[in-house]
Tab-separated table of C-alpha atoms and ligand atoms in Angstrom:
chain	number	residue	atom	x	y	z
O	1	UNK	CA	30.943	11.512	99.159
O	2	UNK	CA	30.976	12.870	102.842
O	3	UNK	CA	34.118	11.627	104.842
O	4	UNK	CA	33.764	10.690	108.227
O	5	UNK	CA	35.933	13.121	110.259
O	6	UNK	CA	38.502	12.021	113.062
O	7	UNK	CA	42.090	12.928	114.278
O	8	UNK	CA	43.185	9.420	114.367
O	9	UNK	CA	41.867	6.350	112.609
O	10	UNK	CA	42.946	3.291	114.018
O	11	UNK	CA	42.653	0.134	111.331
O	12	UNK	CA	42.566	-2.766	113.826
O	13	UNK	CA	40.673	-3.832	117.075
O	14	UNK	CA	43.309	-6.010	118.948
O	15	UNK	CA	45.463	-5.101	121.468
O	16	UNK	CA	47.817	-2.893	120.061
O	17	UNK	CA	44.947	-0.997	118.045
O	18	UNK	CA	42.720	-0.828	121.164
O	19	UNK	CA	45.355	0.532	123.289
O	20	UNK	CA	46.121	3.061	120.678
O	21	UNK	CA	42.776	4.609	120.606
O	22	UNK	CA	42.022	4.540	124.419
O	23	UNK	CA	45.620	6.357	124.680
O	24	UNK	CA	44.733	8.876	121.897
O	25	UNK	CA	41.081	9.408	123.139
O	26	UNK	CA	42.247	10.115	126.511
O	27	UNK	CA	44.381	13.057	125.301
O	28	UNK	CA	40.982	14.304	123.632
O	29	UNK	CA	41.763	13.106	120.060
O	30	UNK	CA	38.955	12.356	117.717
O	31	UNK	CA	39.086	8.378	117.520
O	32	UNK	CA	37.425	6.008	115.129
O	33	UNK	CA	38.754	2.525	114.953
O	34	UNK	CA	37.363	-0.088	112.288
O	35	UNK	CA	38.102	-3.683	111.829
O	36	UNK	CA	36.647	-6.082	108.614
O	37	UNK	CA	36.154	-8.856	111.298
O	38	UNK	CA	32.843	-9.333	113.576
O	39	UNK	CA	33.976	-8.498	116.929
O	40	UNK	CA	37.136	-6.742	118.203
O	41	UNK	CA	39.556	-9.034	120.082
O	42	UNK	CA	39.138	-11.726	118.805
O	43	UNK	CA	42.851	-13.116	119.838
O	44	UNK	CA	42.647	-11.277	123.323
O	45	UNK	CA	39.555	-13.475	123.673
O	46	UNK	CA	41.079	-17.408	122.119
O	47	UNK	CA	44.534	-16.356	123.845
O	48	UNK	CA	45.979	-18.381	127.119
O	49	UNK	CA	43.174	-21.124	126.593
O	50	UNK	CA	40.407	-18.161	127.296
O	51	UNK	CA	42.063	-16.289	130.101
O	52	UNK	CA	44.554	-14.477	128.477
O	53	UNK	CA	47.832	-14.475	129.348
O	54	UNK	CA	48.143	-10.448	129.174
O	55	UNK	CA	51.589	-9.733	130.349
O	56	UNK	CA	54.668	-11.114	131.920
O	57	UNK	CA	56.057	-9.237	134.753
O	58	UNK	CA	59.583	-9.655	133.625
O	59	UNK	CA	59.626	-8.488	130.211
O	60	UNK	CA	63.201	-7.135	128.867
O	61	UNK	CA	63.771	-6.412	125.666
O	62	UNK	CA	66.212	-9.626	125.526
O	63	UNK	CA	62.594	-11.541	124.952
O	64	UNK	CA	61.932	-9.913	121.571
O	65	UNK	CA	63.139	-11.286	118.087
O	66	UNK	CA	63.769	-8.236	115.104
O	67	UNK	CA	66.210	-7.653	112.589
O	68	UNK	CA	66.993	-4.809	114.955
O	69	UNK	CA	66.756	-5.806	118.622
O	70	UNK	CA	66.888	-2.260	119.887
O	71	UNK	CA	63.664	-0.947	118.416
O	72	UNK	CA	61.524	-2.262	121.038
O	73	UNK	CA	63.473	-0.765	123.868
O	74	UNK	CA	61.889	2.975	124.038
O	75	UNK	CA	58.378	1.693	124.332
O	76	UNK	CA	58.386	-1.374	126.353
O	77	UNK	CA	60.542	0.817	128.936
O	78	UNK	CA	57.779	3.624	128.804
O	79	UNK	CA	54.780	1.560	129.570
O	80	UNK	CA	55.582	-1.439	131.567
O	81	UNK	CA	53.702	-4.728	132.610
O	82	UNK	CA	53.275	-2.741	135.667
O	83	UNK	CA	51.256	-0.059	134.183
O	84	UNK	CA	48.856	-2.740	132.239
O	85	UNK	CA	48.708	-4.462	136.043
O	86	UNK	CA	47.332	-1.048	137.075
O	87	UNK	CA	44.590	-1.323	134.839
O	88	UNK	CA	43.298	-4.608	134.930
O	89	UNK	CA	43.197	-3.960	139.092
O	90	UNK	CA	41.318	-0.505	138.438
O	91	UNK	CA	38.663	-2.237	136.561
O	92	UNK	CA	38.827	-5.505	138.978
O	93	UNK	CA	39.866	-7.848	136.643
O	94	UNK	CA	41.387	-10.829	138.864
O	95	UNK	CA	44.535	-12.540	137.893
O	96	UNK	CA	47.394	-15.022	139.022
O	97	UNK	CA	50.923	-15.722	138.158
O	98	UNK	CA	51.085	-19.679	136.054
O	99	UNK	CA	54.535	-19.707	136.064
O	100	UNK	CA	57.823	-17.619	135.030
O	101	UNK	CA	55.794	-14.300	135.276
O	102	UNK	CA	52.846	-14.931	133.418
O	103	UNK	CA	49.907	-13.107	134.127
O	104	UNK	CA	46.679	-14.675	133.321
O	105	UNK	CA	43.280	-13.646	134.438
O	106	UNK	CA	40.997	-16.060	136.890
O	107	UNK	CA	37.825	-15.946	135.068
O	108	UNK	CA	37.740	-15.102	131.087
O	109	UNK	CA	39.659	-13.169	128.551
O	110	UNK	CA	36.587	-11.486	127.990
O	111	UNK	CA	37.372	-9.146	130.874
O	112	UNK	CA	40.407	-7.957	128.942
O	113	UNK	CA	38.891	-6.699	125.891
O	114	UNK	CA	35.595	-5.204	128.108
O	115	UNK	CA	38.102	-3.311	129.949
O	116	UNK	CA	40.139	-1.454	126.480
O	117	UNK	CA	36.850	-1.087	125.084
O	118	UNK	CA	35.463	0.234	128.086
O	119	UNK	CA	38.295	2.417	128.440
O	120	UNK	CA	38.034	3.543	124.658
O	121	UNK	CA	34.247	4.185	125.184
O	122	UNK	CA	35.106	6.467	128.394
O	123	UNK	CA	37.681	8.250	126.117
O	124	UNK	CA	35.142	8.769	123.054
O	125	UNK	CA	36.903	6.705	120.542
O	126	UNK	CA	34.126	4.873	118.278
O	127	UNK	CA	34.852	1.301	117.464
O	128	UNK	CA	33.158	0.147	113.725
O	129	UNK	CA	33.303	-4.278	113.264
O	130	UNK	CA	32.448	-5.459	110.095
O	131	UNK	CA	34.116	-2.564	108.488
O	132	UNK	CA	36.219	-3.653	105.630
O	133	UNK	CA	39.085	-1.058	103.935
O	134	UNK	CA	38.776	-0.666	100.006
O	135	UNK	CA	41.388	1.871	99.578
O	136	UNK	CA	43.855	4.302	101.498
O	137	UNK	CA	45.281	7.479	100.344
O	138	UNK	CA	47.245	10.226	101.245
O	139	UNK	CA	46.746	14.201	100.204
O	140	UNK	CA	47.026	17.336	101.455
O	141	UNK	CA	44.727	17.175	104.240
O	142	UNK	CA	46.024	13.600	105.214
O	143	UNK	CA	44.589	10.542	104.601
O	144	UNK	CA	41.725	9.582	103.037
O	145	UNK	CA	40.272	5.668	103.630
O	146	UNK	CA	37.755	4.149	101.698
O	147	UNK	CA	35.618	1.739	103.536
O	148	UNK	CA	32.906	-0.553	103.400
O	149	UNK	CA	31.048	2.113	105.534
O	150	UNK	CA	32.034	4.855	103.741
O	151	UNK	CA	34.659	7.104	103.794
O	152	UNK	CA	36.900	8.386	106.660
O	153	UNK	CA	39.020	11.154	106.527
O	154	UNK	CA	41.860	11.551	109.467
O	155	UNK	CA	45.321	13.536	110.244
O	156	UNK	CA	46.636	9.945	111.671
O	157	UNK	CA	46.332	6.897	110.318
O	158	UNK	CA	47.304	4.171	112.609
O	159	UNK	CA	48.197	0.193	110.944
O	160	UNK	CA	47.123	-2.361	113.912
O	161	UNK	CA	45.812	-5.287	111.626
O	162	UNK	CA	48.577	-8.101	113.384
O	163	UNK	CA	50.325	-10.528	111.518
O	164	UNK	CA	48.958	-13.608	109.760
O	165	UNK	CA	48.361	-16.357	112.214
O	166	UNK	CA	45.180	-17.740	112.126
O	167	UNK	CA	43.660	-16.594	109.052
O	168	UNK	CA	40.194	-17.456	110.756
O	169	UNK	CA	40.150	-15.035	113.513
O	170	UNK	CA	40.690	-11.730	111.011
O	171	UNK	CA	44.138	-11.932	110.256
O	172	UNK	CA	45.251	-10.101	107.046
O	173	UNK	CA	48.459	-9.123	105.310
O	174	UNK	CA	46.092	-6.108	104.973
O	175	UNK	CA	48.840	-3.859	107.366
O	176	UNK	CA	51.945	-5.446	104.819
O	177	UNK	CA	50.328	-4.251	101.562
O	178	UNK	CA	50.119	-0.976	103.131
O	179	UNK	CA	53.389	-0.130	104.254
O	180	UNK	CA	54.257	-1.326	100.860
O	181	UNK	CA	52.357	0.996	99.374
O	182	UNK	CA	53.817	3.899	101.298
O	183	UNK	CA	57.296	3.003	100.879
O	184	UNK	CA	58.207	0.665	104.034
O	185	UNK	CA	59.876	-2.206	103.629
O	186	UNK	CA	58.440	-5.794	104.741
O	187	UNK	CA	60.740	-8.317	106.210
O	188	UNK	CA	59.929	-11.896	105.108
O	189	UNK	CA	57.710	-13.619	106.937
O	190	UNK	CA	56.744	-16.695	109.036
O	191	UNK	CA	54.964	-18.606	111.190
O	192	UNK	CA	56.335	-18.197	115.114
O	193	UNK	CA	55.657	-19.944	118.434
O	194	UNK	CA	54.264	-22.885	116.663
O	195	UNK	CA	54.310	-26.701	116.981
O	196	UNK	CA	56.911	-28.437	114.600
O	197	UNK	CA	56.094	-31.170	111.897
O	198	UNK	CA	58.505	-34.363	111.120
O	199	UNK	CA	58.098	-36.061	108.174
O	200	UNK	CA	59.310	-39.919	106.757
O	201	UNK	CA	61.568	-41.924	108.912
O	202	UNK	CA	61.484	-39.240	111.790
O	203	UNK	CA	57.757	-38.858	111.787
O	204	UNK	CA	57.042	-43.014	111.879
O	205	UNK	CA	59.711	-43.775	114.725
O	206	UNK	CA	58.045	-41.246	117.006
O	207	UNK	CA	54.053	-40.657	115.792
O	208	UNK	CA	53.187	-43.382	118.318
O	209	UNK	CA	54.162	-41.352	121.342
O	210	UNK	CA	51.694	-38.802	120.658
O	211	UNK	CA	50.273	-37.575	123.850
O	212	UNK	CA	53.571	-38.478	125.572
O	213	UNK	CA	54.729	-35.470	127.673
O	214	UNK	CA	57.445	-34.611	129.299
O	215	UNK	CA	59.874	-31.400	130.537
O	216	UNK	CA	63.078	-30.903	127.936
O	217	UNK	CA	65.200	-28.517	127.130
O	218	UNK	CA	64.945	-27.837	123.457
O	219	UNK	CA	68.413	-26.018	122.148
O	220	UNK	CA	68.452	-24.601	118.380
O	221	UNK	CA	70.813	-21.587	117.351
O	222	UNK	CA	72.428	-20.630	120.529
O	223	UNK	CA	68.673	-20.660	122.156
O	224	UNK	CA	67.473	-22.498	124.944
O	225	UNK	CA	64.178	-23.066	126.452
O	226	UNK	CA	63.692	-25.587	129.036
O	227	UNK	CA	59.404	-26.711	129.511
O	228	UNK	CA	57.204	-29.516	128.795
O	229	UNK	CA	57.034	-31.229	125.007
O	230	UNK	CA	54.084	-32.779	123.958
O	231	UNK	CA	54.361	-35.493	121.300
O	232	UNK	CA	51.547	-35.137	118.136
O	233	UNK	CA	50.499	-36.845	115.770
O	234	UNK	CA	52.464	-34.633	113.474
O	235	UNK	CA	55.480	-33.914	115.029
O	236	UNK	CA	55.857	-32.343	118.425
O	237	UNK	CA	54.682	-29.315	120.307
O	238	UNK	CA	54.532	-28.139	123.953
O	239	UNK	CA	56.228	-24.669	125.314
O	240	UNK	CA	59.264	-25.614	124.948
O	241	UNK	CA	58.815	-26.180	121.296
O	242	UNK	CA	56.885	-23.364	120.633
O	243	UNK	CA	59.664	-21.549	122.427
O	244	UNK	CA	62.492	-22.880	120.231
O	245	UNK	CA	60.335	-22.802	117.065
O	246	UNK	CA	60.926	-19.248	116.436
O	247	UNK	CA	64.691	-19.798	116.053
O	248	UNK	CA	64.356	-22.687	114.048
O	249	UNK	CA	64.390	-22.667	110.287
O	250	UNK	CA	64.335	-26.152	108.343
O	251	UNK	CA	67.107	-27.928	107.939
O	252	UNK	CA	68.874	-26.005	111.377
O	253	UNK	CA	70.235	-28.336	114.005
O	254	UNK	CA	67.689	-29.206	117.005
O	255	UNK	CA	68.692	-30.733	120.233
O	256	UNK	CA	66.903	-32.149	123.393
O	257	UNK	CA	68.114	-32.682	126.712
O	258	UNK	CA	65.942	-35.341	127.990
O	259	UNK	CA	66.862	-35.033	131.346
O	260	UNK	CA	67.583	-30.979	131.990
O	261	UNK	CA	69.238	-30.107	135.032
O	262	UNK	CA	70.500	-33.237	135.307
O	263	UNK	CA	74.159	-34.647	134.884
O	264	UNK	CA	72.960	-37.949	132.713
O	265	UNK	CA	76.509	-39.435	132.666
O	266	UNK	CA	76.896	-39.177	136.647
O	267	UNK	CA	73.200	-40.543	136.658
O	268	UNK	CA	74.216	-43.166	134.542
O	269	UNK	CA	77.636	-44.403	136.316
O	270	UNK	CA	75.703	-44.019	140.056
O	271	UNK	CA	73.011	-46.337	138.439
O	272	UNK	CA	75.168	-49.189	136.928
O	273	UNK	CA	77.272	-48.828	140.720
O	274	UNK	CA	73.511	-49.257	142.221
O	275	UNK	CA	71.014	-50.660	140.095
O	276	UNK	CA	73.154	-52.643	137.940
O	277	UNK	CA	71.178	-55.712	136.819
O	278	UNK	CA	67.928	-53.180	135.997
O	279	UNK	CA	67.639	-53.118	132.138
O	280	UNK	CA	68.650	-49.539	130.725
O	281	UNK	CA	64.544	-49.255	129.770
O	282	UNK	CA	63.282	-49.880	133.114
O	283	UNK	CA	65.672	-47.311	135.040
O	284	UNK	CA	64.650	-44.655	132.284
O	285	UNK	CA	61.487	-45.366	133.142
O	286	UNK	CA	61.846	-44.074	136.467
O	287	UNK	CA	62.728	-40.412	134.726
O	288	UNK	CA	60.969	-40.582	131.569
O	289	UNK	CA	57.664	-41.431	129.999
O	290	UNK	CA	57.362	-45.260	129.599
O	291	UNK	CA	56.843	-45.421	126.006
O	292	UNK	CA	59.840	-42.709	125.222
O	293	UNK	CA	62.340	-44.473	127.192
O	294	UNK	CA	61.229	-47.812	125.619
O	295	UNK	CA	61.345	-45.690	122.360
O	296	UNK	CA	64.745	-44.870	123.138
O	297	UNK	CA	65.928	-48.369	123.841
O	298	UNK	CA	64.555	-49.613	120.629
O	299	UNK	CA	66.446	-47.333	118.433
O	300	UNK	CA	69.089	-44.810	119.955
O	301	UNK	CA	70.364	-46.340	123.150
O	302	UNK	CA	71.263	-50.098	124.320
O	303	UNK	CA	68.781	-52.153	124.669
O	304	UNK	CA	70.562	-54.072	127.670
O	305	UNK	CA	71.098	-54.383	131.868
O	306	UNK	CA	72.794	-51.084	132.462
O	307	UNK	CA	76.284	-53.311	134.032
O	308	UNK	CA	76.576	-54.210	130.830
O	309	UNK	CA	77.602	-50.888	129.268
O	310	UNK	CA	80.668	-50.239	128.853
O	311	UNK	CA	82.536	-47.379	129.499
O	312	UNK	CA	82.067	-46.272	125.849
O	313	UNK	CA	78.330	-47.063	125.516
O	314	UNK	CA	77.799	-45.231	128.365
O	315	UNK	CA	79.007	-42.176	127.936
O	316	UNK	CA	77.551	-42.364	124.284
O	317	UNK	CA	74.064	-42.777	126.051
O	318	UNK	CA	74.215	-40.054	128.266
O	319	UNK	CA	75.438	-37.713	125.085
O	320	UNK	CA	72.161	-38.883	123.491
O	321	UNK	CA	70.105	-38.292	126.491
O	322	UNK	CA	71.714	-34.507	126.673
O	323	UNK	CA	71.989	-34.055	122.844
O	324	UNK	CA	68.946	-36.053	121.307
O	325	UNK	CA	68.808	-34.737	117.947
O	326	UNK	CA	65.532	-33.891	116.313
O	327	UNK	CA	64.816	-33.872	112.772
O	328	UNK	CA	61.902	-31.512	112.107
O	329	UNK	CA	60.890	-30.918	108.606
O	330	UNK	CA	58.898	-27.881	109.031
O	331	UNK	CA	56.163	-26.439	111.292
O	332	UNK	CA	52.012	-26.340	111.224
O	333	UNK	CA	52.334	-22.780	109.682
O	334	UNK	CA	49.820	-20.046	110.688
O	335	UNK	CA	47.267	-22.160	110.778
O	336	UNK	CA	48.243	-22.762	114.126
O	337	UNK	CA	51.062	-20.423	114.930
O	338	UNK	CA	50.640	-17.901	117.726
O	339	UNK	CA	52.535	-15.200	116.066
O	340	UNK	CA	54.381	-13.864	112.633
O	341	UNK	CA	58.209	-13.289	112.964
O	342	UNK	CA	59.323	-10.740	110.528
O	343	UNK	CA	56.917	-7.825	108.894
O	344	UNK	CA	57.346	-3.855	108.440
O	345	UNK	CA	61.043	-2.974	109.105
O	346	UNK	CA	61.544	-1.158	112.000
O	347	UNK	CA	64.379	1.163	110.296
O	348	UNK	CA	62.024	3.291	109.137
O	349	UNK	CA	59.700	3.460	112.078
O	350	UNK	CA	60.655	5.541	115.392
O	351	UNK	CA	61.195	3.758	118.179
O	352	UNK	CA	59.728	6.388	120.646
O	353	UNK	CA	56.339	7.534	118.487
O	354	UNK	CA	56.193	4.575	116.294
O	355	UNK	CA	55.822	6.638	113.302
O	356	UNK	CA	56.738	6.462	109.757
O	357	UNK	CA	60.018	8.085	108.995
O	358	UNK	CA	58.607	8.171	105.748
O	359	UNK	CA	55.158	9.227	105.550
O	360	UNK	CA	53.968	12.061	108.686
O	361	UNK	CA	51.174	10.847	110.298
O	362	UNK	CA	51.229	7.312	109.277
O	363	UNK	CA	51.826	4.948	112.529
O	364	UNK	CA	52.453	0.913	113.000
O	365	UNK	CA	52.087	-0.870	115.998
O	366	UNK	CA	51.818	-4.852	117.165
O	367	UNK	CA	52.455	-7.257	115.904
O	368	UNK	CA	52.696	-6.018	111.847
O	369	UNK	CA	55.945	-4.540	112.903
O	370	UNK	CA	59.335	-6.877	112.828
O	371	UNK	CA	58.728	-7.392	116.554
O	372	UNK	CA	57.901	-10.388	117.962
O	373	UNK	CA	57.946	-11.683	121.972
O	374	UNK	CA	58.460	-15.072	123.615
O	375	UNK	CA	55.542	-16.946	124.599
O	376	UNK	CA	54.367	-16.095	128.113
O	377	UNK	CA	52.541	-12.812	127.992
O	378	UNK	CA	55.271	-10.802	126.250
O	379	UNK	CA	53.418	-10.455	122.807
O	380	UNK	CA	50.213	-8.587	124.408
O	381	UNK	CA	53.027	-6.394	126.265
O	382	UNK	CA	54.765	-5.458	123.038
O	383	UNK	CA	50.932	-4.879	121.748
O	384	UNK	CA	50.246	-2.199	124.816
O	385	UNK	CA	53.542	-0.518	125.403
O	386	UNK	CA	53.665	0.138	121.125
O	387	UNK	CA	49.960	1.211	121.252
O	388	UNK	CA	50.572	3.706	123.743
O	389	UNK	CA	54.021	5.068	122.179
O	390	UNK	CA	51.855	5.535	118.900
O	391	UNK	CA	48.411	6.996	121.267
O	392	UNK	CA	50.775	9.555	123.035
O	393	UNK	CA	51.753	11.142	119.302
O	394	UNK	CA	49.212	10.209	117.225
Q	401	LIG	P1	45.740	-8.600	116.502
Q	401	LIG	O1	45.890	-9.761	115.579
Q	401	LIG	O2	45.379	-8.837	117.900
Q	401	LIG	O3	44.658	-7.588	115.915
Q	401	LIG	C1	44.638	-7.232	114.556
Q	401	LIG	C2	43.239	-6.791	114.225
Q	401	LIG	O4	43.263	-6.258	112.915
Q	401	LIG	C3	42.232	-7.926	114.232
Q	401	LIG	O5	41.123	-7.550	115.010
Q	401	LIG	C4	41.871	-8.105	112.766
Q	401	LIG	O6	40.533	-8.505	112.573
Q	401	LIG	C5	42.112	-6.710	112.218
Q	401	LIG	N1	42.409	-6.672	110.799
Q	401	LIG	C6	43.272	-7.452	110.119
Q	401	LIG	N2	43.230	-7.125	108.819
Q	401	LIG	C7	42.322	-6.120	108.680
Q	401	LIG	C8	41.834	-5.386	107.573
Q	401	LIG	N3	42.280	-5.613	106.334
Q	401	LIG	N4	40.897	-4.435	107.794
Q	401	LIG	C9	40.410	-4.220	109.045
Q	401	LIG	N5	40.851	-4.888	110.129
Q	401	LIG	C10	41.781	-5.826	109.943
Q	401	LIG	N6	50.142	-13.322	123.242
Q	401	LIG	C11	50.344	-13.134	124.566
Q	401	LIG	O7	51.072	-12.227	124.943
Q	401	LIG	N7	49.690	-13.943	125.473
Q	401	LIG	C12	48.845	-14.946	125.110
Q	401	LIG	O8	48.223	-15.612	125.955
Q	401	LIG	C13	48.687	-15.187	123.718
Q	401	LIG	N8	47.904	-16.205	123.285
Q	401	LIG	C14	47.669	-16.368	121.950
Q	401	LIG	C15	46.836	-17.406	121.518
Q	401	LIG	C16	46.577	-17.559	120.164
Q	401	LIG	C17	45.701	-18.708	119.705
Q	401	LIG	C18	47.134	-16.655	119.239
Q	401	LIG	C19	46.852	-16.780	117.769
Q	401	LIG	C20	47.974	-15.642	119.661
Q	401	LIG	C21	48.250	-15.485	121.014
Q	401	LIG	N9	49.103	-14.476	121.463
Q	401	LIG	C22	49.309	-14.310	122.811
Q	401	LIG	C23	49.695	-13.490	120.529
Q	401	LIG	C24	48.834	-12.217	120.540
Q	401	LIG	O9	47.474	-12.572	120.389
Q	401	LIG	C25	49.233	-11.252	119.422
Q	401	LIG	O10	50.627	-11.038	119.439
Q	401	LIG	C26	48.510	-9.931	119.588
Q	401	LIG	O11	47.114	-10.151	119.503
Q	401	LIG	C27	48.935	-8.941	118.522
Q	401	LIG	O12	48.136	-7.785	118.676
Q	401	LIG	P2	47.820	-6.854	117.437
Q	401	LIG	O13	46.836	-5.855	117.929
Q	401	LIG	O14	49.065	-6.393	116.812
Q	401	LIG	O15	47.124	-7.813	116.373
C-alpha cells in the first residue's frame, strides 16, 4: 500500500489540532490533519452559544486544574491571549469583552474556525474530515497510521482528538487509547464545567424553582466562584455551578451564599430595627427570587415577621443565607459537560514542546492532556498556546 507522505500528521481538527498545523505549516513542514467527524470545529463552532468565547485576556496558570499545576506554565506564557487577539484582528474578526475578560466574537463562531483553516490553507497543511484511524504504529522511519483513506506515513504524529464531552460532536477516547498504547499514563476521568443533578428529598424540595435565577457564590473545596445559578429541572446549573462543578466530587460539601458581598447578619439586624413587622419572606423578596425566598421560608428559615426573631434565630438565618448547603448527587455527565478533567499525564509530556518523554516524535495537545481551564475562554487558550508549543517542534 502507498503511504501518504507528511512531516507532521495532526489527528484532530479542533483548536488545539488546528493551531498545531497552521504553526507547523508556517515553518514549511509537510502537514496533513484528519478527523473521523464531518467538519472540523465542530466545538469552536457550538461554543459561547455560537460566538465563541475564544480567549480570556487574563489567563494565569492559577485557572487550570492538573495533577501537576505547573505543566501548563511554559506554553500559556509563550503564546498569550494577546497573540490569538492579534489574529482574529488580522483577519477582521470583530469581538467584545462579556464580562471578567471574556472574549467573544460579534457575529458567529464560524469566523474562528475560517480563520485557522484559512491560516492552515495559507501554510499548506491539508485538512481530511470523514477520515477515521484504524491503526497507529511506530518503526524505524516513524509512524505509520492506518486510515479510512489510506495510509499516512509521518516523522510527527500529533494526538489533538479532545476529551469526551459530547459524544455527538466527534468526541473519542480515541487520543486515551493511544497514549496507552505507547506507554503514557491516563489520569481518570470526568465530566467538568457541567450542571449538577440532585436526587430524592433534595431534588423534590427545589425542582419547582426551575428557571429561578439568581447571582451566588457557590464554595466547594477551598474554591469559590461567585455568578448567576440557574435552577433545572434536574438539579441546578448556571456559571457559577459550572464553575464549582469541576472541584466537586459526590458526596463533597457544597455551599451557597445567597446573598454574596453582602453581610446577611448586619442585613438582617438593620431590617428587624427598620422593617420589623415585614414577614422574613417578603423582605427576602426584595433580594431574592420570589419563589426561592418563599422556598426558603417554607423549609430552612422562619417562617415569621422578622421582630420576631430572636437573637438566636437570627443569626442562624443569616448562617443559612451565607452557608446554604447543597446536596448534589452527581452531575449531567458528558452529555452535557463542557470539558474532561483528568486524561494523559503530563509527567511524561514536556512542558515546553509538548512531546512524549517516551516516544520521539509523538506529541499531545488540548484538551486530551490532564489540563483543563475555567470557564470563560481559558479552555480555547490552553488549546492555542499547547498547539503552538507542539507546531514550533513538531
Ligand atoms: P476538540 O474537542 O475541539 O477537537 C478534537 C477533534 O478530534 C474533534 O474535531 C474530533 O472530531 C476529533 N477526533 C476525536 N476522536 C477522533 C478520532 N478517533 N479520529 C479522528 N478524529 C478524532 N472553551 C472555551 O474556551 N470557550 C468557550 O466558549 C467554550 N464553549 C464550549 C461549549 C461547548 C458546548 C463545549 C462542549 C465546549 C466548550 N469549550 C469552550 C471547551 C472547548 O471547546 C474545548 O476545551 C476545546 O475545543 C478543546 O480543543 P481540542 O482541540 O483539544 O479538542
Amino acid at each position: 500500500m502507498s503511504a501518504i507522505d507528511c512531516d507532521v500528521l495532526v489527528i484532530g481538527a479542533g483548536a488545539a489540532g488546528l493551531m498545531t498545523a497552521l504553526t507547523a505549516g508556517q515553518r514549511g513542514r509537510r502537514v496533513q490533519v484528519i478527523d473521523h467527524a464531518n467538519k472540523v470545529g465542530k466545538k469552536i463552532l457550538m461554543s459561547g452559544g455560537g460566538r465563541c468565547n475564544f480567549t480570556n485576556t487574563g489567563t494565569t496558570p492559577a485557572q487550570f486544574l492538573s495533577a501537576n499545576p505547573h505543566f501548563c506554565k511554559s506554553a500559556l506564557a509563550r503564546f498569550s491571549p494577546g497573540d490569538f487577539i492579534e489574529m482574529v484582528e488580522r483577519h477582521g474578526v470583530a469581538y467584545h469583552e462579556k464580562e471578567l475578560g471574556q472574549l467573544f466574537c460579534d457575529v458567529s463562531s464560524k469566523l474562528i474556525v475560517k480563520l485557522l483553516v484559512d491560516e492552515c490553507h495559507a501554510a499548506g497543511v491539508q485538512i481530511r474530515t470523514h477520515c477515521a484511524v484504524e491503526k497507529v504504529e511506530r518503526g524505524a522511519e516513524g509512524f505509520r497510521v492506518d486510515t479510512s483513506q489510506g495510509r499516512f506515513q509521518a516523522a510527527s504524529l500529533v494526538v489533538a482528538t479532545g476529551g469526551l464531552s459530547i459524544p455527538s460532536l466527534g468526541a473519542s477516547g480515541f487520543g486515551y487509547e493511544l497514549a496507552r498504547q505507547f506507554g503514557h499514563e491516563v489520569l481518570p476521568t470526568r465530566a467538568g464545567l457541567v450542571p449538577l443533578t440532585l436526587s430524592g428529598k433534595h431534588q423534590e424540595r427545589l425542582q419547582d424553582l426551575a428557571g429561578v435565577a439568581l447571582p451566588v457564590e457557590a464554595r466547594c473545596n477551598g474554591r469559590s466562584f461567585r455568578n448567576a445559578l440557574l435552577f433545572t429541572h434536574r438539579g441546578v446549573s448556571g456559571p457559577s455551578i459550572l464553575q464549582i462543578s469541576s472541584y466537586w466530587q459526590p458526596g463533597d460539601d457544597l455551599r451557597l451564599d445567597l446573598l454574596p458581598g453582602e453581610d446577611a447578619e448586619a442585613w438582617l439586624r438593620e431590617l428587624k430595627r427598620t422593617h420589623g413587622a415585614s414577614e422574613l419572606r417578603n423582605a427576602l423578596a426584595e433580594r431574592l427570587p420570589k419563589r426561592l425566598a418563599q422556598r426558603l421560608c417554607e423549609l430552612w428559615l422562619p417562617d415569621k415577621p422578622v421582630r420576631q426573631l430572636d437573637e438566636r434565630e437570627l443569626r442562624a438565618a443569616a448562617a443559612t443565607l451565607r452557608d446554604w448547603p447543597l446536596v448534589a448527587s452527581g452531575t449531567e455527565g458528558y452529555r452535557t459537560a463542557e470539558v474532561t478533567l483528568g486524561g494523559v499525564a503530563t509527567d511524561a509530556v514536556s512542558s515546553s514542546t509538548m512531546e512524549s518523554r517516551r516516544v520521539p516524535g509523538l506529541y499531545f495537545v488540548g484538551e486530551v492532556l490532564d489540563v483543563t481551564g475555567w470557564l470563560g475562554g481559558y479552555n480555547f487558550q490552553w488549546a492555542w498556546a499547547s498547539g503552538h508549543a507542539a507546531g514550533l517542534a513538531a
